XYZ file of C-alpha atoms in Angstrom:
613
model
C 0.000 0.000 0.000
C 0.815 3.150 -0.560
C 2.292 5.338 2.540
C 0.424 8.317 3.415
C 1.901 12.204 2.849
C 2.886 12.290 7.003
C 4.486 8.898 6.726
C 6.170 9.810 4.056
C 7.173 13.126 5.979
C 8.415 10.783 8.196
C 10.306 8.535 6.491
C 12.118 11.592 4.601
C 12.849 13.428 7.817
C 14.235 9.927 9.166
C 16.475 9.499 6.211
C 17.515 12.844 6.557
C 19.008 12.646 9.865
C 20.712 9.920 8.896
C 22.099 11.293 5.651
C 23.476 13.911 8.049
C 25.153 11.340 10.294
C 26.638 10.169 7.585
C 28.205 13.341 6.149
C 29.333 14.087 9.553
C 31.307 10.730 9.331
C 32.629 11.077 6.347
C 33.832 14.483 6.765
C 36.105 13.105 10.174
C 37.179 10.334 7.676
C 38.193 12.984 4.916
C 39.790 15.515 7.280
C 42.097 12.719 9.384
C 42.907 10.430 5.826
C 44.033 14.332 4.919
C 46.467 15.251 7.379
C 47.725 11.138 7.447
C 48.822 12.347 3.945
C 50.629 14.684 4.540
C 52.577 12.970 6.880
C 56.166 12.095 4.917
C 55.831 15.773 3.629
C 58.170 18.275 4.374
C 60.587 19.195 7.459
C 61.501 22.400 9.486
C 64.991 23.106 9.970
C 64.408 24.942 12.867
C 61.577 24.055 15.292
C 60.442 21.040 14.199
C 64.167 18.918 13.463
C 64.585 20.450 17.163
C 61.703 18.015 18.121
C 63.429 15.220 16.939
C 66.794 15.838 17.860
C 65.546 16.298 21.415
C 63.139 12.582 21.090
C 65.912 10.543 19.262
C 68.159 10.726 21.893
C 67.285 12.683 24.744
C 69.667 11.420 27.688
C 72.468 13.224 26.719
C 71.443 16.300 28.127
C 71.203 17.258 31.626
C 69.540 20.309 31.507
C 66.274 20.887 29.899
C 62.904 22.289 31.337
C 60.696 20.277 29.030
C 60.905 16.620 29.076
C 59.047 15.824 25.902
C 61.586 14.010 24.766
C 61.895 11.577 27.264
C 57.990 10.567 26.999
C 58.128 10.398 23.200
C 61.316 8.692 23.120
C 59.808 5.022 23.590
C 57.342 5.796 20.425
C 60.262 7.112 18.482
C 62.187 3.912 19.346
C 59.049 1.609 18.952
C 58.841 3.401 15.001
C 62.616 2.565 13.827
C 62.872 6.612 13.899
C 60.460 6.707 10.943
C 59.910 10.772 11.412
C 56.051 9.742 8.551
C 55.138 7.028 11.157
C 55.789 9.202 14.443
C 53.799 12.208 12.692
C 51.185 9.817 12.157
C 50.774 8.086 15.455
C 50.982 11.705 17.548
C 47.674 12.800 14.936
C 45.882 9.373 15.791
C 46.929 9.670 19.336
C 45.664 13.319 20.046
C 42.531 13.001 17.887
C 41.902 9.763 19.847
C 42.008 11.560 22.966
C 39.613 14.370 21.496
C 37.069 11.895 20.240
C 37.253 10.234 23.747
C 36.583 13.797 25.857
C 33.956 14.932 23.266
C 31.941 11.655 23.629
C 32.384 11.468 27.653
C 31.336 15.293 27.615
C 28.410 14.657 25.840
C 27.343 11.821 27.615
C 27.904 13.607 30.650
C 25.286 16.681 29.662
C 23.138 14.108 28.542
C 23.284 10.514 29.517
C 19.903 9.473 27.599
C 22.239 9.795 24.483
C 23.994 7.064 25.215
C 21.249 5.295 23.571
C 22.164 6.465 20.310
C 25.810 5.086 20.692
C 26.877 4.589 17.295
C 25.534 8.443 15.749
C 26.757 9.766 19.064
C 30.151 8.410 18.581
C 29.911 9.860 14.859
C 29.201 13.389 15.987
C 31.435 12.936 18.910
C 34.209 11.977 16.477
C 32.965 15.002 13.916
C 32.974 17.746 16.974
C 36.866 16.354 17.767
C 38.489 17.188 14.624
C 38.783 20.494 15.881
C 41.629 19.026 17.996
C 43.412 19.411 14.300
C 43.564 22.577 14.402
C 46.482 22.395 16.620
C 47.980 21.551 13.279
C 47.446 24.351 11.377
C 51.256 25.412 11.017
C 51.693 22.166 9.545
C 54.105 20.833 12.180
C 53.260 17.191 12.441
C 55.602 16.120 14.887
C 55.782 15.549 18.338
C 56.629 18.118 20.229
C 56.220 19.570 24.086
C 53.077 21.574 22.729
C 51.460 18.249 21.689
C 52.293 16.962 25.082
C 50.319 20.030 26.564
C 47.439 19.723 24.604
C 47.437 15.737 25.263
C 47.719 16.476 28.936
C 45.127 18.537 28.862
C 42.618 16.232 27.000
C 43.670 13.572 29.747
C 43.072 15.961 32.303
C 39.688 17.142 31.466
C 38.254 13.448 30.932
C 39.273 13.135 34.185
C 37.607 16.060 35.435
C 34.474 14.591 33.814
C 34.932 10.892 35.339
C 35.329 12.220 38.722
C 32.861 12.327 41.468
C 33.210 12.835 45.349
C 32.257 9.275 45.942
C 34.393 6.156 45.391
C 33.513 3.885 42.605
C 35.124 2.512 39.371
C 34.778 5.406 36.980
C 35.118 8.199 40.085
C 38.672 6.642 40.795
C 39.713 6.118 37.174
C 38.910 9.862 36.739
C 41.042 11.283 39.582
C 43.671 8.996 38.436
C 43.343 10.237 34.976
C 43.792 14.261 36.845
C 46.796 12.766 38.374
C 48.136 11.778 35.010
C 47.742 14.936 33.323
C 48.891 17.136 35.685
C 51.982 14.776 35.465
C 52.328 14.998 31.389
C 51.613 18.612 31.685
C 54.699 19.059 33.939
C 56.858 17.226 31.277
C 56.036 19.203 28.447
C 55.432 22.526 29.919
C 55.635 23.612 33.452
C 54.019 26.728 32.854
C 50.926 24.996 31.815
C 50.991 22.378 34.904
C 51.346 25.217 37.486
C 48.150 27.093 35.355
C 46.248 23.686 35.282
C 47.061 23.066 38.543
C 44.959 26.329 40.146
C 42.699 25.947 37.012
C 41.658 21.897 38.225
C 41.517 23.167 41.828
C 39.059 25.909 40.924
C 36.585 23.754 39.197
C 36.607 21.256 41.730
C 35.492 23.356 44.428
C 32.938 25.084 42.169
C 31.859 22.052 41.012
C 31.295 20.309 44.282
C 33.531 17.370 43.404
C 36.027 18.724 46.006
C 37.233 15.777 48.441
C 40.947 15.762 50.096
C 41.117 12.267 50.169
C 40.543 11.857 46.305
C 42.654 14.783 45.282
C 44.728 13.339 47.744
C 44.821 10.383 45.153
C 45.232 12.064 42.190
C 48.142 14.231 43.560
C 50.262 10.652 44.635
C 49.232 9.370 41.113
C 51.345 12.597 39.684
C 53.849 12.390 42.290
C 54.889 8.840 42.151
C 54.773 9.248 37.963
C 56.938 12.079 38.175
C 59.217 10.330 40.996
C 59.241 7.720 38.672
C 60.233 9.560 35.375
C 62.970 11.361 37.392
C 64.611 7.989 38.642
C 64.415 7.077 34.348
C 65.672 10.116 33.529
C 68.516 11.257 36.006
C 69.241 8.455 38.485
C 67.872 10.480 41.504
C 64.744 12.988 42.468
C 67.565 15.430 43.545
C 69.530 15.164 40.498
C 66.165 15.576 38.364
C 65.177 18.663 40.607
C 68.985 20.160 39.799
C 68.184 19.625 36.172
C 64.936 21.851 36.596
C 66.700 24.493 38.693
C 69.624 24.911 36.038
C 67.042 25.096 33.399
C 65.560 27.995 34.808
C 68.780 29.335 35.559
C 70.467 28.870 31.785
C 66.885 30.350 29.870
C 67.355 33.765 32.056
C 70.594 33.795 30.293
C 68.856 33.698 26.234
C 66.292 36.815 27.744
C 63.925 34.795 25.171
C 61.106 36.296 27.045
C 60.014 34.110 29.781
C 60.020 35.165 33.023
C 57.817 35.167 35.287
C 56.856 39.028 35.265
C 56.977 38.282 31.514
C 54.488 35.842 31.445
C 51.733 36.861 33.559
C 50.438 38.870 31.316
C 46.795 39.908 29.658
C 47.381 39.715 25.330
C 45.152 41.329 23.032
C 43.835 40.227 19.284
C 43.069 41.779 16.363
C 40.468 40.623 13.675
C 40.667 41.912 10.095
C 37.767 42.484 8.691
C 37.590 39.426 6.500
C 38.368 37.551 9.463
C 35.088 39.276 11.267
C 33.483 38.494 7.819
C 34.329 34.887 8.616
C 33.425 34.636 12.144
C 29.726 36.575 11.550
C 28.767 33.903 8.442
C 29.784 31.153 10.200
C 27.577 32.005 13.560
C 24.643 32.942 11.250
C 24.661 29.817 9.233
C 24.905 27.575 12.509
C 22.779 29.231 14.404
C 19.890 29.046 11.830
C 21.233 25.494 11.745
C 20.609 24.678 15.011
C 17.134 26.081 15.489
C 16.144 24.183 12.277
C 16.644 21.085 13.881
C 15.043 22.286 17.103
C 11.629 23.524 15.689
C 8.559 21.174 15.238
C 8.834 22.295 11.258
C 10.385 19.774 8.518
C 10.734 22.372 6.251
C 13.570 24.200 8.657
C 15.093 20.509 8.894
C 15.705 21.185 5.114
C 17.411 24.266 5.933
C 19.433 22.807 8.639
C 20.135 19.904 6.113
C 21.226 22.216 3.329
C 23.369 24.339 5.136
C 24.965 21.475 6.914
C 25.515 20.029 3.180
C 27.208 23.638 2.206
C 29.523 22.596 5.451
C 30.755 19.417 4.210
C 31.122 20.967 0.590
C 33.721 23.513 2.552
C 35.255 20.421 3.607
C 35.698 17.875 1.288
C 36.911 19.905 -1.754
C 40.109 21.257 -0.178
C 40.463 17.456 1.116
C 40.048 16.092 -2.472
C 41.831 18.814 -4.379
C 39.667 20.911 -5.493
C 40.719 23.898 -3.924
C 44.137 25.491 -3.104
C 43.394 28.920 -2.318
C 44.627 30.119 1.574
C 41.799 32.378 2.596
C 44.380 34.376 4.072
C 43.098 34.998 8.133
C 46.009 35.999 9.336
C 47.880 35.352 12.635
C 44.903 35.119 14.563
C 43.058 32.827 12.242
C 42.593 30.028 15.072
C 39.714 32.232 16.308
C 37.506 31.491 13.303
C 36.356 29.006 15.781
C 34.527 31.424 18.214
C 31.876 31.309 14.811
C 30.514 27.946 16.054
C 31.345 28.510 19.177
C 29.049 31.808 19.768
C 26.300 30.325 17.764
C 26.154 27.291 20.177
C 25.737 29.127 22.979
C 23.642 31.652 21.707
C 21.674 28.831 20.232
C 21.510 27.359 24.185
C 20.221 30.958 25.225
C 17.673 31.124 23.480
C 16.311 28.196 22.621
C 16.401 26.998 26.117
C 15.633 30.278 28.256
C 16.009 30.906 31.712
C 14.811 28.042 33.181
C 16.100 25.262 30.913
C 19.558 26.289 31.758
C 18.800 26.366 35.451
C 19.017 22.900 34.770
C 22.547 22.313 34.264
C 24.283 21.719 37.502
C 27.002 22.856 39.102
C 29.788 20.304 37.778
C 29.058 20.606 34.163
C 29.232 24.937 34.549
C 32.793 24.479 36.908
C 33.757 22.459 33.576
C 32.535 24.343 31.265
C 34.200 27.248 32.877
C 37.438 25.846 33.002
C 37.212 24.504 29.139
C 36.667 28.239 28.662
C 39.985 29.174 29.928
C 41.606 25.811 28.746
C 43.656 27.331 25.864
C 45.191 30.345 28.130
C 46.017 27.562 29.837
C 48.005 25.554 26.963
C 49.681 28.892 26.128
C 51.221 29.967 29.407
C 54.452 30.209 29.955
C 55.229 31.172 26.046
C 56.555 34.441 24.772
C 53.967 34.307 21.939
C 50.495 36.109 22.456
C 48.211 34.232 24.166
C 45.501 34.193 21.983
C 47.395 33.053 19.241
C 49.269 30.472 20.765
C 45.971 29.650 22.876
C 43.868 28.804 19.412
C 46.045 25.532 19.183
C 43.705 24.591 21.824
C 40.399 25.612 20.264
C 38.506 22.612 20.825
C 37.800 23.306 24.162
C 36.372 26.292 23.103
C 34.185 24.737 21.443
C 33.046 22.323 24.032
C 32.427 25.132 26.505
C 29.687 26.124 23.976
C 28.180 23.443 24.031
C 27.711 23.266 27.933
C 25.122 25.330 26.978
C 23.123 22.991 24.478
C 23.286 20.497 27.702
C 19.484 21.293 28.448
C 18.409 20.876 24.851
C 20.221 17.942 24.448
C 18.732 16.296 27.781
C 15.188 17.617 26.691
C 15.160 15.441 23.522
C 17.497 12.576 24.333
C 18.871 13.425 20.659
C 22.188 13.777 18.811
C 20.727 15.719 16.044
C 21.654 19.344 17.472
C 25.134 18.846 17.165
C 25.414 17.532 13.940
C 25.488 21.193 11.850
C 27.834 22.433 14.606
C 30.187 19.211 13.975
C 30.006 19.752 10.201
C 30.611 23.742 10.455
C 33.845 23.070 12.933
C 34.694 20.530 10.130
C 34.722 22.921 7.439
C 36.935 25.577 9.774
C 39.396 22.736 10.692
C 40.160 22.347 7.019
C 39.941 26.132 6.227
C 42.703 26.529 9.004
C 45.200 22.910 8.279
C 44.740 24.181 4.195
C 46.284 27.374 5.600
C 49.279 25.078 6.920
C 49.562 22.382 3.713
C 49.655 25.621 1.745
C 52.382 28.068 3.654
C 54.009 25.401 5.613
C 56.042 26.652 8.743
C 59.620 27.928 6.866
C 58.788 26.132 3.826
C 58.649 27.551 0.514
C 56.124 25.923 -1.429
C 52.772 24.260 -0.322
C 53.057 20.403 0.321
C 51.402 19.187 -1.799
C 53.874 20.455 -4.683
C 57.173 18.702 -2.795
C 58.151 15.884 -5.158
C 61.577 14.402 -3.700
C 61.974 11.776 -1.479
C 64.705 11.513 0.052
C 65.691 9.243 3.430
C 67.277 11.463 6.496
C 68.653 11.184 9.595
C 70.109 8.364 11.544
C 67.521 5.611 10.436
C 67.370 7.162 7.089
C 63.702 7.942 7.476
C 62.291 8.969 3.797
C 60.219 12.293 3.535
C 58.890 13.755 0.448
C 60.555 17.429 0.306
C 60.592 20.703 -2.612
C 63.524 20.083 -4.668
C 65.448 22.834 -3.010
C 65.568 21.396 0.706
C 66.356 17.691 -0.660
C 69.273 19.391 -2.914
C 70.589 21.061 0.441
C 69.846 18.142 2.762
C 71.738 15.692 0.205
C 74.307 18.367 -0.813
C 75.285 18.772 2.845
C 74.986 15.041 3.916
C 77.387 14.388 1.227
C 80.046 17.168 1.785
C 79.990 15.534 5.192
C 80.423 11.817 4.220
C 83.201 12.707 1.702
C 85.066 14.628 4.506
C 85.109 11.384 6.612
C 82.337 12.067 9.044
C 80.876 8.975 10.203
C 76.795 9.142 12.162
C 76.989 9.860 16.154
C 79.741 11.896 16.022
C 79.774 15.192 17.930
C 78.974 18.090 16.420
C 78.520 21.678 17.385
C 76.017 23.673 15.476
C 77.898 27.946 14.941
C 74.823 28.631 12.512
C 72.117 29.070 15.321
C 69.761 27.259 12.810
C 70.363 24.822 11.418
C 69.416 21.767 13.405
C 67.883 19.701 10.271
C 71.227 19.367 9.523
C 72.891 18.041 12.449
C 69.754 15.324 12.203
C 69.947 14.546 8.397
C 73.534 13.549 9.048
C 72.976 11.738 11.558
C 75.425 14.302 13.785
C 74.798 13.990 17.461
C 74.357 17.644 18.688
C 75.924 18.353 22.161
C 75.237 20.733 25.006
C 71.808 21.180 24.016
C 69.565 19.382 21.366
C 69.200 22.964 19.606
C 72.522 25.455 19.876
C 69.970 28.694 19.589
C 70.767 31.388 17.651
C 69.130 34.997 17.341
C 69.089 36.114 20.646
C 70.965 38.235 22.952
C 71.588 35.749 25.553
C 72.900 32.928 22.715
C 76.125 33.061 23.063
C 76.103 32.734 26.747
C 73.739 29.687 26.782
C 75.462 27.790 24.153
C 78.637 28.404 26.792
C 76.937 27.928 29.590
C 75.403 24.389 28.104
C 78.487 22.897 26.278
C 80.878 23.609 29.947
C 78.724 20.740 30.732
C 79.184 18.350 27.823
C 82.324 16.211 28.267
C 85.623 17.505 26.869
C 85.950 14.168 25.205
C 83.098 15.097 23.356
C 83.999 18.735 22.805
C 87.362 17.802 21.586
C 86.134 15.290 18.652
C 83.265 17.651 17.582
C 82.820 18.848 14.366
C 81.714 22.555 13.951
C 78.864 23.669 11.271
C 79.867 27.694 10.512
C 77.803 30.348 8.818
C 79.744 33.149 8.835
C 77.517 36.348 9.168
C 74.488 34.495 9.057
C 71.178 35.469 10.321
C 70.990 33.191 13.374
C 75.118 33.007 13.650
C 77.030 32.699 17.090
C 80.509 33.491 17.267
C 83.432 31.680 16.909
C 84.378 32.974 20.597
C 82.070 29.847 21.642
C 85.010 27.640 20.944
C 87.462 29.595 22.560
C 85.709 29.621 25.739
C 86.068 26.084 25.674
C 89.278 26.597 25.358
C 88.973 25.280 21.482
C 91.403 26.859 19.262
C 89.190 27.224 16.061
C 91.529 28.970 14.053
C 94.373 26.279 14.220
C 92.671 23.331 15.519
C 90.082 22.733 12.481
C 90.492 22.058 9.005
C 87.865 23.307 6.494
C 86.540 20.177 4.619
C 82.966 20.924 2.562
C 81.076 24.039 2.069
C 77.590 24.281 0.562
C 74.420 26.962 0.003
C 71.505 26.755 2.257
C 68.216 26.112 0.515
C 66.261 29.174 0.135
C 63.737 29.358 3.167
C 65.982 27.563 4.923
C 65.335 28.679 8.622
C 62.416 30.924 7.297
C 64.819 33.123 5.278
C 64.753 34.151 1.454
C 68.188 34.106 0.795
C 70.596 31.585 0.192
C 73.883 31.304 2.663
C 77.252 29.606 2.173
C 77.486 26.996 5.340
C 80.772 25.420 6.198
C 81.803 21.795 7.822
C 85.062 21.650 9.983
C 86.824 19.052 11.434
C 88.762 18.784 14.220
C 92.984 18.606 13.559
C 94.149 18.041 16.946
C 91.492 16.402 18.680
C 94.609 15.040 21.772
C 95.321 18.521 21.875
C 92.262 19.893 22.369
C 90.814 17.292 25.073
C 94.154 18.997 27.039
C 92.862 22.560 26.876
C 89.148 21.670 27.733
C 90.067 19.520 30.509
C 92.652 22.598 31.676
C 90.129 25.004 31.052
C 87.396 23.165 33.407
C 90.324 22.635 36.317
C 90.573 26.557 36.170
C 86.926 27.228 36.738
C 86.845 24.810 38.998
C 89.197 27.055 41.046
């Protein structure tokens, strides 16, 4: 028999929520397949080679006041060094832990949806890939900031698990607050102090307060950390020296981080096609939203066909279609407050006064801390807050949605979120197409690089431009020629260069990056190589570029009581690439090697016996 017009209403409306569900998957499939991709593309000499010089092999230096690369080390040794693989296992790793908060945060505003597991996973999943936005400079690596964001994703599930009385799931969840507080003290302590008063706050606001379970998560991070600093320096003291040098030695770059520096209120600026952005974006979602609210099918049409315009935004970047940057500028990370506004507007008004009265105390203390989540990631750098902050948008965007928590319990349905997941979609891929296009100090987008070439001590392959694989494989063979074998000592003079010291398998001493550019350089790199072993010092290899950019002096070696002019023998020069180091021009770099290496092991050592004095 034929159905009748409302069944057929029905049946259309039915399919149409699930057409949506679908899109919504698909779009999480596109965007992570997407940045999985782009995984063996590309390397930064600077930053990112830093990363992995400091996770390859991270106990030869005894000062440091991140300990990234002691956590990552284990995955880095698990991979064979494979930089694609590592790149690919910190994305799955961090957009697991999204998908994992989002869905527990949900579930928490609304347990009824836990009916709907399978759509609510989908949307869950959807509303995480805004955890990818931390990847919009096209850094794919490891790195301490991926440790702070991770910590904090660990941190707030916890938050959300935990409960003043003692079960299974409460005690998991202060364990889990233990655990992140510990990961946020190894890759930042900045951000563990902030997350510290941050986690203390919301407990007591939202009544989940008790001593004897913070109590619990507190030993959890103490006996980690007591644990790490037995791995990682023998002793608790000797890991505690290691912090209070640190702090010491970075006074010396005056990079900009000290403690009046850092407690400190940053401002943005929008341009106007940035506003532009933002004021579409709430618009569209917010009409979104209240079309799948209202008792009308004719709205859900709306809400359907703007959600469809969403996933358009999304996939044709992902497959190609479209190369353009749209050009947001530094602050671009904030094209999330679009969604983010519209949410909670959404929550104002469609549930009034009363429905939000509703909410209770826990789920406002953590939606007030997800609020403040990203100042939180970003403390302790010298880069503006709200910049650095964005890397953290997503919880942003889940402190909108504490205020869809009434709606959401109202109707026991998924459906609300699923234009808000598609929108965030479409600005995660507006942002990381931003990244693939004008990597960080690359010339030319990824996508273009067509070289592969294997690097670094396990001769990892990456797919570079032509000019960075020319330079890489230029260098690496001036080097081999010259007699340099992998694991030898080197000492990096261009203050930039660190790609280098990994692509040749050179093991950089004092610190994993010699620093270059700042006022205090000179001093650290002293300061840091009077503690590498003269042994070491007196085999090492220098890399010189005279009058370059990022260049520290030759006086370096003569404070170790090196004497460069007649103990090292010129044996390969070559040009940088351009870009190289985030600068246009191209620079003659030059490889030394040490002449008197018995010699100069005599002069360190006599040189350490006088300061001893």
């Amino acid at each position: 028999s034929r159905m009748t017009f409302r069944e057929t209403s029905q049946h259309l409306t039915g399919a149409l929520q699930y057409a949506l569900i679908a899109l919504c998957a698909l779009g999480t499939l596109l965007v992570l397949g997407w940045l999985l991709k782009y995984s063996p593309y590309g390397i930064d000499f600077t930053d990112e080679s830093f990363y992995l010089v400091w996770i390859s092999n991270p106990f030869i230096y005894d000062v440091s006041i991140t300990q990234y690369g002691f956590i990552y080390h284990p995955l880095y040794t698990l991979l064979g060094g494979d930089i694609a693989a590592l790149r690919q296992v910190n994305i799955v790793i961090t957009f697991g832990l999204a998908w994992v908060l989002t869905y527990t945060f949900l579930t928490s505003l609304a347990p009824k949806l836990e009916e709907h597991s399978v759509p609510l996973h989908a949307v869950a999943a959807g509303l995480a890939t805004s955890v990818f936005i931390f990847f919009d400079s096209g850094l794919l690596t490891p790195s301490y900031n991926s440790l702070a964001l991770q910590s904090l994703l660990v941190t707030a599930i916890g938050l959300i698990l935990a409960e003043r009385h003692i079960d299974r799931t409460s005690v998991i969840g202060w364990i889990l607050i233990g655990v992140g507080g510990w990961l946020a003290f190894m890759a930042k302590p900045s951000t563990a102090l902030a997350l510290s008063v941050g986690v203390f706050v919301c407990l007591l606001f939202s009544r989940k307060f008790s001593i004897r379970l913070l109590s619990l998560a507190a030993a959890s991070a103490f006996l980690l950390l007591v644990a790490s600093a037995q791995l990682i320096d023998g002793s608790l003291l000797r890991f505690i020296e290691r912090l209070e040098l640190s702090i010491e030695f970075s006074k010396y770059l005056s990079g900009g981080h000290t403690l009046s520096q850092i407690v400190r209120i940053d401002e943005f600026q929008l341009g106007e096609r940035s506003k532009l952005a933002i004021l579409l974006l709430f618009a569209a979602v917010f009409v979104a939203i209240w079309s799948m609210w209202v008792e009308n099918k004719k709205w859900r049409y709306v809400g359907g066909a703007i959600s469809f315009v969403f996933f358009a935004l999304t996939a044709l970047p992902v497959v190609g279609q479209i190369h353009r940057v749209a050009g947001f500028g530094q602050f671009q990370d904030l094209l999330i407050f679009g969604p983010v506004f519209a949410t909670a507007l959404a929550g104002l008004v469609l549930g009034r006064k009363e429905a939000l009265a509703t909410n209770t105390a826990s789920q406002w203390a953590i939606g007030g801390l997800f609020l403040v989540m990203p100042h939180i990631y970003a403390f302790g750098t010298n880069g503006n807050y709200w910049q650095a902050g964005g890397a953290a948008a997503i919880f942003w965007l889940l402190a909108g949605l504490t205020f869809l928590g009434p709606l959401f319990r109202k109707r026991a349905s998924w459906l609300l979120a699923v234009p808000i997941a598609l929108g965030v979609q479409a600005v995660t891929v507006t942002l990381l197409q931003a990244g693939f296009e004008q990597p960080y100090r690359q010339t030319q987008p990824l996508r273009l690089n067509a070289s592969v070439l294997e690097i670094g001590p396990q001769r990892s392959p990456l797919v570079l431009s032509e000019g960075y694989a020319e330079y890489i494989a230029g260098a690496a063979k001036a080097a081999r020629e010259a007699g340099f074998q992998p694991a030898s000592p080197m000492i990096d003079l261009s203050g930039q260069s660190l790609g280098i010291l990994y692509a040749m398998g050179a093991e950089s001493i004092g610190q994993a990056w010699t620093i270059g550019g700042y006022p205090g350089s000179l001093k650290l790199a002293q300061a840091m190589l009077a503690r590498a072993p003269c042994e070491k010092i007196a085999r090492a290899w220098v890399l010189l570029e005279e009058d370059g950019p990022r260049s520290i002096s030759t006086k370096l070696m003569d404070s170790l009581g090196m004497d460069f002019l007649g103990g090292y023998e010129r044996v390969g020069a070559w040009q940088t690439a351009e870009g190289a180091g985030g600068y246009a021009a191209r620079r003659t770099q030059e490889l030394y090697k040490p002449i008197k290496p018995q010699e100069a092991l005599t002069s360190c050592q006599t040189v350490r016996a006088k300061a001893v004095k």
